[in-house]
Amino acid sequence: CPWQGPFHELSVHESECTHPTKTGNELMEILDEMDQSRKKEMQLYNNIFSLLSFEKIGYTEVQFRPYRTDDFITRLYYETPRLTVLNQTWVLKARVNDSERNPNLSCKRTLSFQLILKSKVNSPMECSFLLLEGPYDDVKINPVIYHFVFSNESNETDYMALPIVDSVECNKLLAAKNINLRLFIFQIQK
């Protein structure tokens, strides 16, 4: 049973828990789901470990700060100051609840981000990158590796979901004065 909670609620959970009445087949399905989840997690970490063998790796701490727009529709936007990674200048932008007209009216929040190359490059620059929690934050982020080929004509990614565990964690992050994360960029050599 995957239930977690305080000890004083254990007896109530045990009296209501449906796991003891499940059939062997139902339990095998649950175990199969757990195995698939573990396999995906192992694949992700293997991919991260293979990225760590790249010749050109850069990382930096980034600090998102809120900024105002002239949008008639209320939205919540964030941006980092310019940063240098792999001898290139970058900016990260973030926004709350992509598709909602008024994200400030919702408790269920998500963050999405965009990586923008501000430098001019001589040839296309193929990169993998990921955002993780910063050294002084305790927000829970599931690592996701994103991939993009940057060029002078195509210098910004689409907005991608910041893989925060849930909206409670997202609200905790948004309640802070600044959002501190760590950006990793891996340049793929031809």
XYZ file of N, CA and C in Angstrom:
570
model
N 0.844 -1.179 0.000
C 0.000 0.000 0.000
C 0.891 1.243 0.000
N 0.645 2.181 -0.905
C 1.497 3.365 -1.001
C 1.143 4.479 -0.011
N 0.145 4.258 0.868
C -0.293 5.315 1.780
C 0.853 5.788 2.658
N 0.912 7.107 2.840
C 1.857 7.704 3.777
C 1.103 8.729 4.589
N 1.412 8.828 5.850
C 0.740 9.809 6.693
C 1.234 9.717 8.116
N 0.692 10.554 8.980
C 1.124 10.540 10.378
C 0.645 9.269 11.081
N 1.388 8.867 12.101
C 1.112 7.621 12.814
C -0.292 7.615 13.420
N -0.764 8.765 13.910
C -2.081 8.787 14.556
C -3.228 8.540 13.570
N -2.974 8.621 12.258
C -4.003 8.337 11.255
C -3.904 6.912 10.696
N -2.902 6.166 11.156
C -2.669 4.819 10.624
C -3.848 3.882 10.855
N -4.411 3.870 12.067
C -5.506 2.929 12.345
C -6.740 3.237 11.488
N -7.027 4.519 11.265
C -8.159 4.887 10.397
C -7.885 4.414 8.976
N -6.652 4.610 8.500
C -6.316 4.166 7.145
C -6.437 2.653 7.020
N -5.905 1.927 8.009
C -5.954 0.456 7.941
C -7.391 -0.060 7.893
N -8.293 0.630 8.585
C -9.689 0.167 8.569
C -10.375 0.456 7.225
N -9.889 1.485 6.488
C -10.507 1.851 5.218
C -9.722 1.381 4.000
N -8.502 0.900 4.183
C -7.619 0.545 3.067
C -8.181 -0.629 2.266
N -8.138 -0.500 0.958
C -8.670 -1.558 0.086
C -7.587 -2.551 -0.344
N -6.332 -2.278 -0.047
C -5.262 -3.163 -0.502
C -5.360 -4.593 0.044
N -5.715 -4.788 1.314
C -5.801 -6.183 1.796
C -6.855 -7.023 1.087
N -7.842 -6.393 0.454
C -8.898 -7.165 -0.211
C -8.641 -7.347 -1.707
N -7.531 -6.815 -2.213
C -7.237 -6.930 -3.649
C -6.852 -8.367 -3.992
N -7.156 -8.746 -5.238
C -6.804 -10.090 -5.713
C -5.329 -10.108 -6.106
N -4.816 -11.276 -6.325
C -3.426 -11.424 -6.762
C -3.166 -10.704 -8.075
N -4.108 -10.793 -9.018
C -3.957 -10.103 -10.307
C -3.902 -8.593 -10.133
N -4.769 -8.060 -9.264
C -4.765 -6.616 -9.016
C -3.441 -6.170 -8.397
N -2.938 -6.964 -7.473
C -1.646 -6.638 -6.853
C -0.516 -6.715 -7.872
N -0.582 -7.689 -8.781
C 0.455 -7.802 -9.824
C 0.416 -6.588 -10.749
N -0.784 -6.090 -11.072
C -0.897 -4.886 -11.896
C -0.264 -3.692 -11.198
N -0.510 -3.556 -9.905
C 0.079 -2.462 -9.132
C 1.602 -2.585 -9.133
N 2.102 -3.808 -8.932
C 3.558 -4.022 -8.936
C 4.155 -3.747 -10.314
N 3.429 -4.117 -11.374
C 3.905 -3.825 -12.734
C 4.016 -2.316 -12.967
N 3.013 -1.570 -12.503
C 3.057 -0.103 -12.620
C 4.263 0.460 -11.871
N 4.516 -0.085 -10.680
C 5.666 0.376 -9.897
C 6.969 0.049 -10.625
N 7.044 -1.137 -11.228
C 8.238 -1.516 -11.999
C 8.449 -0.588 -13.184
N 7.366 -0.270 -13.919
C 7.473 0.634 -15.067
C 7.947 2.016 -14.627
N 7.425 2.477 -13.513
C 7.829 3.774 -12.981
C 9.321 3.768 -12.630
N 9.783 2.713 -12.011
C 11.209 2.596 -11.648
C 12.082 2.514 -12.902
N 11.611 1.791 -13.933
C 12.381 1.694 -15.177
C 12.523 3.063 -15.832
N 11.424 3.849 -15.861
C 11.489 5.202 -16.425
C 12.465 6.066 -15.636
N 12.416 5.943 -14.323
C 13.322 6.713 -13.475
C 14.774 6.332 -13.736
N 15.041 5.038 -13.853
C 16.413 4.575 -14.123
C 16.883 5.052 -15.493
N 15.989 5.036 -16.494
C 16.340 5.509 -17.831
C 16.710 6.990 -17.794
N 15.929 7.773 -17.048
C 16.222 9.197 -16.903
C 17.605 9.404 -16.293
N 17.889 8.713 -15.201
C 19.187 8.889 -14.552
C 20.324 8.383 -15.430
N 20.108 7.331 -16.183
C 21.137 6.875 -17.136
C 21.383 7.938 -18.204
N 20.310 8.588 -18.674
C 20.472 9.666 -19.656
C 21.256 10.835 -19.065
N 20.952 11.181 -17.820
C 21.692 12.265 -17.162
C 23.153 11.885 -17.010
N 23.434 10.653 -16.608
C 24.827 10.215 -16.459
C 25.560 10.244 -17.797
N 24.879 9.881 -18.882
C 25.542 9.937 -20.191
C 25.805 11.389 -20.593
N 24.903 12.317 -20.249
C 25.146 13.729 -20.536
C 26.373 14.242 -19.779
N 26.607 13.706 -18.600
C 27.761 14.142 -17.802
C 29.096 13.750 -18.424
N 29.077 12.881 -19.429
C 30.321 12.513 -20.115
C 30.617 13.434 -21.298
N 29.720 14.391 -21.583
C 29.945 15.322 -22.690
C 31.149 16.212 -22.402
N 31.766 16.674 -23.476
C 32.942 17.531 -23.348
C 32.556 18.923 -22.855
N 31.463 19.472 -23.382
C 31.069 20.831 -23.033
C 29.815 20.806 -22.158
N 30.030 21.093 -20.875
C 28.954 21.115 -19.887
C 29.055 22.437 -19.142
N 27.925 23.078 -18.945
C 27.915 24.298 -18.152
C 26.713 24.321 -17.242
N 26.878 24.966 -16.105
C 25.732 25.145 -15.221
C 25.882 26.453 -14.469
N 24.778 26.947 -14.008
C 24.778 28.179 -13.235
C 23.524 28.227 -12.380
N 23.607 28.972 -11.287
C 22.414 29.247 -10.508
C 21.668 30.385 -11.193
N 20.363 30.252 -11.278
C 19.558 31.291 -11.907
C 18.532 31.793 -10.897
N 18.208 33.057 -11.018
C 17.218 33.652 -10.122
C 16.146 34.337 -10.965
N 14.959 33.758 -10.942
C 13.825 34.356 -11.641
C 13.259 35.476 -10.779
N 12.994 36.597 -11.425
C 12.361 37.721 -10.732
C 11.076 38.069 -11.467
N 10.053 38.464 -10.722
C 8.802 38.847 -11.399
C 8.986 40.124 -12.202
N 8.272 40.211 -13.312
C 8.258 41.468 -14.051
C 6.863 41.741 -14.581
N 6.570 42.991 -14.789
C 5.239 43.414 -15.238
C 5.214 43.510 -16.758
N 4.039 43.260 -17.300
C 3.854 43.450 -18.737
C 2.700 44.417 -18.931
N 2.551 44.894 -20.126
C 1.445 45.800 -20.440
C 0.204 45.040 -20.885
N 0.240 43.707 -20.679
C -0.894 42.866 -21.042
C -2.168 43.348 -20.360
N -3.253 43.420 -21.105
C -4.537 43.744 -20.492
C -4.963 42.600 -19.571
N -4.679 41.373 -20.003
C -5.022 40.190 -19.213
C -3.953 40.012 -18.141
N -4.373 39.816 -16.906
C -3.419 39.643 -15.816
C -2.708 38.310 -15.967
N -1.402 38.358 -16.013
C -0.599 37.131 -16.042
C 0.595 37.318 -15.138
N 1.182 36.238 -14.730
C 2.348 36.303 -13.860
C 3.572 35.855 -14.651
N 4.533 36.769 -14.809
C 5.723 36.506 -15.611
C 6.979 36.636 -14.756
N 7.994 35.868 -15.120
C 9.283 35.916 -14.435
C 10.383 35.912 -15.485
N 11.529 36.473 -15.121
C 12.673 36.494 -16.029
C 13.944 36.504 -15.207
N 15.011 35.924 -15.766
C 16.320 35.969 -15.110
C 17.136 37.096 -15.723
N 18.116 37.604 -14.989
C 19.086 38.491 -15.638
C 19.868 37.670 -16.675
N 20.587 38.334 -17.550
C 21.416 37.607 -18.524
C 22.452 36.776 -17.779
N 22.711 35.596 -18.304
C 23.687 34.709 -17.682
C 24.595 34.125 -18.750
N 25.791 33.755 -18.356
C 26.754 33.194 -19.303
C 27.005 31.736 -18.964
N 26.761 30.873 -19.938
C 27.031 29.442 -19.818
C 27.594 28.985 -21.156
N 28.657 28.191 -21.131
C 29.312 27.685 -22.342
C 29.732 28.837 -23.273
N 30.202 29.922 -22.672
C 30.662 31.105 -23.408
C 29.570 31.751 -24.253
N 28.318 31.540 -23.906
C 27.189 32.154 -24.592
C 26.322 32.884 -23.567
N 25.594 33.886 -24.028
C 24.696 34.636 -23.147
C 23.276 34.112 -23.314
N 22.611 33.888 -22.190
C 21.276 33.293 -22.171
C 20.359 34.093 -21.256
N 19.059 33.890 -21.425
C 18.039 34.393 -20.513
C 16.988 33.301 -20.386
N 16.440 33.163 -19.201
C 15.311 32.266 -18.976
C 14.084 33.114 -18.656
N 12.962 32.735 -19.245
C 11.689 33.369 -18.916
C 10.769 32.292 -18.379
N 9.841 32.685 -17.525
C 8.866 31.737 -16.984
C 7.514 32.422 -16.907
N 6.473 31.610 -16.938
C 5.129 32.149 -16.767
C 4.278 31.135 -16.014
N 3.263 31.660 -15.355
C 2.381 30.834 -14.531
C 1.157 30.453 -15.350
N 0.760 29.193 -15.263
C -0.469 28.676 -15.888
C -0.656 29.161 -17.322
N 0.129 28.589 -18.225
C 0.130 28.960 -19.643
C -1.228 29.315 -20.228
N -2.159 28.406 -20.117
C -3.390 28.533 -20.894
C -4.481 29.324 -20.177
N -4.306 29.672 -18.932
C -5.356 30.365 -18.195
C -5.330 31.858 -18.451
N -6.502 32.429 -18.531
C -6.594 33.879 -18.738
C -6.201 34.639 -17.475
N -6.566 34.137 -16.314
C -6.267 34.809 -15.042
C -5.642 33.824 -14.050
N -4.342 33.565 -14.173
C -3.718 32.582 -13.286
C -3.756 32.992 -11.819
N -3.927 34.285 -11.550
C -3.971 34.734 -10.164
C -5.268 34.313 -9.457
N -6.271 33.854 -10.200
C -7.535 33.425 -9.601
C -7.567 31.939 -9.291
N -6.509 31.235 -9.595
C -6.468 29.782 -9.415
C -5.482 29.400 -8.313
N -5.806 28.347 -7.585
C -4.872 27.800 -6.586
C -3.994 26.722 -7.213
N -4.492 26.125 -8.281
C -3.746 25.049 -8.945
C -2.836 25.699 -9.983
N -1.577 25.797 -9.644
C -0.654 26.530 -10.499
C 0.446 25.633 -11.041
N 0.906 26.016 -12.222
C 2.059 25.372 -12.849
C 2.974 26.479 -13.352
N 4.218 26.136 -13.553
C 5.177 27.067 -14.123
C 5.716 26.464 -15.403
N 5.884 27.280 -16.421
C 6.555 26.824 -17.634
C 7.685 27.807 -17.901
N 8.712 27.325 -18.598
C 9.878 28.172 -18.821
C 10.324 28.089 -20.267
N 11.130 29.066 -20.642
C 11.658 29.173 -21.998
C 13.123 29.568 -21.871
N 13.998 28.907 -22.631
C 15.426 29.233 -22.661
C 15.703 30.001 -23.952
N 16.359 31.157 -23.803
C 16.615 32.034 -24.949
C 18.110 32.287 -25.071
N 18.646 32.034 -26.259
C 20.046 32.333 -26.560
C 20.121 33.779 -27.024
N 20.885 34.607 -26.319
C 21.012 36.022 -26.664
C 22.249 36.292 -27.521
N 23.234 35.394 -27.505
C 24.452 35.569 -28.299
C 24.194 35.195 -29.749
N 25.019 35.720 -30.643
C 25.012 35.282 -32.041
C 25.970 34.095 -32.144
N 25.587 33.084 -32.928
C 26.438 31.899 -33.086
C 26.805 31.727 -34.556
N 27.998 31.155 -34.804
C 28.470 30.935 -36.175
C 27.779 29.757 -36.837
N 27.430 28.761 -36.038
C 26.761 27.576 -36.575
C 25.729 27.111 -35.547
N 24.772 26.287 -35.969
C 23.761 25.812 -35.020
C 24.406 25.124 -33.808
N 23.798 25.330 -32.659
C 24.320 24.819 -31.392
C 23.282 23.870 -30.802
N 23.573 22.577 -30.876
C 22.646 21.568 -30.380
C 22.916 21.331 -28.898
N 21.853 21.459 -28.085
C 22.023 21.377 -26.637
C 20.938 20.521 -25.993
N 21.312 19.887 -24.905
C 20.345 19.315 -23.971
C 20.445 20.163 -22.715
N 19.345 20.337 -22.012
C 19.379 21.169 -20.808
C 18.304 20.728 -19.830
N 18.498 21.073 -18.567
C 17.503 20.801 -17.553
C 17.607 21.816 -16.439
N 16.495 22.049 -15.779
C 16.423 22.920 -14.612
C 16.172 22.056 -13.391
N 16.935 22.316 -12.335
C 16.764 21.602 -11.069
C 16.648 22.615 -9.944
N 16.272 22.132 -8.759
C 16.192 23.039 -7.626
C 17.569 23.607 -7.318
N 17.580 24.828 -6.824
C 18.828 25.493 -6.477
C 19.341 25.012 -5.135
N 20.542 25.450 -4.767
C 21.156 24.961 -3.531
C 20.446 25.416 -2.264
N 19.651 26.499 -2.319
C 19.023 27.005 -1.098
C 17.511 26.868 -1.100
N 16.973 26.158 -2.077
C 15.532 25.929 -2.134
C 15.228 24.477 -1.821
N 14.046 24.234 -1.288
C 13.656 22.852 -0.999
C 12.471 22.409 -1.848
N 12.263 23.072 -2.980
C 11.175 22.693 -3.874
C 11.509 21.358 -4.537
N 10.487 20.546 -4.767
C 10.704 19.223 -5.365
C 10.445 19.295 -6.867
N 11.507 19.068 -7.653
C 11.404 19.081 -9.107
C 11.844 17.722 -9.636
N 11.013 17.129 -10.489
C 11.405 15.884 -11.156
C 12.253 16.268 -12.359
N 13.499 15.800 -12.443
C 14.331 16.212 -13.576
C 13.772 15.727 -14.911
N 13.761 16.638 -15.891
C 13.368 16.313 -17.265
C 14.419 16.922 -18.178
N 14.919 16.133 -19.121
C 15.922 16.616 -20.062
C 15.208 17.143 -21.302
N 15.492 18.397 -21.653
C 14.937 19.009 -22.855
C 16.046 19.133 -23.894
N 15.663 19.209 -25.157
C 16.628 19.215 -26.245
C 16.227 20.297 -27.249
N 17.223 21.048 -27.753
C 16.917 22.096 -28.729
C 18.175 22.428 -29.522
N 17.986 22.803 -30.794
C 19.095 23.269 -31.632
C 18.942 24.787 -31.769
N 19.876 25.513 -31.163
C 19.842 26.975 -31.191
C 20.602 27.493 -32.404
N 20.055 28.519 -33.031
C 20.733 29.188 -34.141
C 20.326 30.655 -34.092
N 20.899 31.470 -34.978
C 20.535 32.888 -34.998
C 19.075 33.082 -35.398
N 18.549 32.183 -36.221
C 17.156 32.284 -36.665
C 16.190 31.654 -35.658
N 16.665 30.701 -34.910
C 15.832 29.979 -33.945
C 16.554 29.993 -32.597
N 16.374 31.093 -31.870
C 17.177 31.273 -30.662
C 16.396 31.097 -29.364
N 15.116 30.712 -29.457
C 14.368 30.494 -28.221
C 13.499 29.250 -28.322
N 13.458 28.522 -27.216
C 12.649 27.309 -27.159
C 11.183 27.698 -26.984
N 10.303 26.754 -27.197
C 8.909 26.950 -26.805
C 8.875 26.964 -25.274
N 7.741 27.361 -24.713
C 7.586 27.241 -23.261
C 7.386 25.769 -22.919
N 8.157 25.300 -21.939
C 8.098 23.900 -21.518
C 7.753 23.848 -20.037
N 7.082 22.796 -19.643
C 6.672 22.670 -18.244
C 7.890 22.526 -17.340
N 7.918 23.328 -16.285
C 8.903 23.108 -15.236
C 8.342 21.965 -14.410
N 9.041 20.832 -14.386
C 8.443 19.622 -13.797
C 8.421 19.621 -12.267
N 7.652 20.566 -11.712
C 7.467 20.624 -10.264
C 6.514 19.498 -9.885
N 6.759 18.851 -8.755
C 6.001 17.670 -8.353
C 4.498 17.919 -8.333
N 4.044 19.036 -7.735
C 2.611 19.321 -7.687
C 2.370 20.811 -7.482
N 1.096 21.219 -7.493
C 0.777 22.643 -7.390
C 1.096 23.208 -6.011
N 1.109 22.369 -4.978
C 1.496 22.839 -3.641
C 2.954 23.305 -3.680
N 3.812 22.502 -4.311
C 5.226 22.874 -4.447
C 5.369 24.133 -5.298
N 4.550 24.244 -6.340
C 4.595 25.415 -7.210
C 4.212 26.671 -6.426
N 3.151 26.589 -5.625
C 2.740 27.737 -4.818
C 3.804 28.117 -3.798
N 4.487 27.119 -3.258
C 5.582 27.392 -2.310
C 6.694 28.164 -3.024
N 6.990 27.757 -4.246
C 8.019 28.433 -5.044
C 7.596 29.866 -5.371
N 6.331 30.042 -5.756
C 5.831 31.371 -6.122
C 5.710 32.307 -4.915
N 5.582 31.750 -3.720
C 5.467 32.568 -2.510
C 6.803 33.200 -2.123
N 7.887 32.631 -2.619
C 9.210 33.164 -2.296
C 9.427 34.489 -3.025
N 10.328 35.305 -2.488
C 10.619 36.598 -3.116
C 11.211 36.392 -4.505
N 12.126 35.450 -4.622
C 12.730 35.088 -5.903
C 12.687 33.577 -6.057
N 12.726 33.122 -7.296
C 12.769 31.687 -7.568
C 14.207 31.346 -7.948
N 14.842 30.523 -7.124
C 16.240 30.149 -7.346
C 16.312 28.715 -7.846
N 16.851 28.537 -9.037
C 17.000 27.208 -9.619
C 18.411 27.068 -10.165
N 18.736 25.890 -10.647
C 20.043 25.632 -11.242
C 19.833 25.119 -12.657
N 20.481 25.767 -13.622
C 20.372 25.416 -15.033
C 21.625 24.657 -15.469
N 21.430 23.510 -16.118
C 22.507 22.728 -16.701
C 22.328 22.728 -18.211
N 23.401 23.010 -18.961
C 23.365 22.950 -20.416
C 24.493 22.032 -20.880
N 24.171 21.104 -21.757
C 25.129 20.161 -22.320
C 25.169 20.390 -23.814
N 26.311 20.797 -24.339
C 26.436 21.039 -25.796
C 26.814 19.744 -26.481
N 26.039 19.377 -27.487
C 26.269 18.131 -28.230
C 27.237 18.434 -29.369
N 28.368 17.743 -29.353
C 29.402 17.944 -30.377
C 29.112 17.049 -31.569
N 29.337 17.580 -32.748
C 29.130 16.800 -33.986
C 30.355 15.956 -34.275
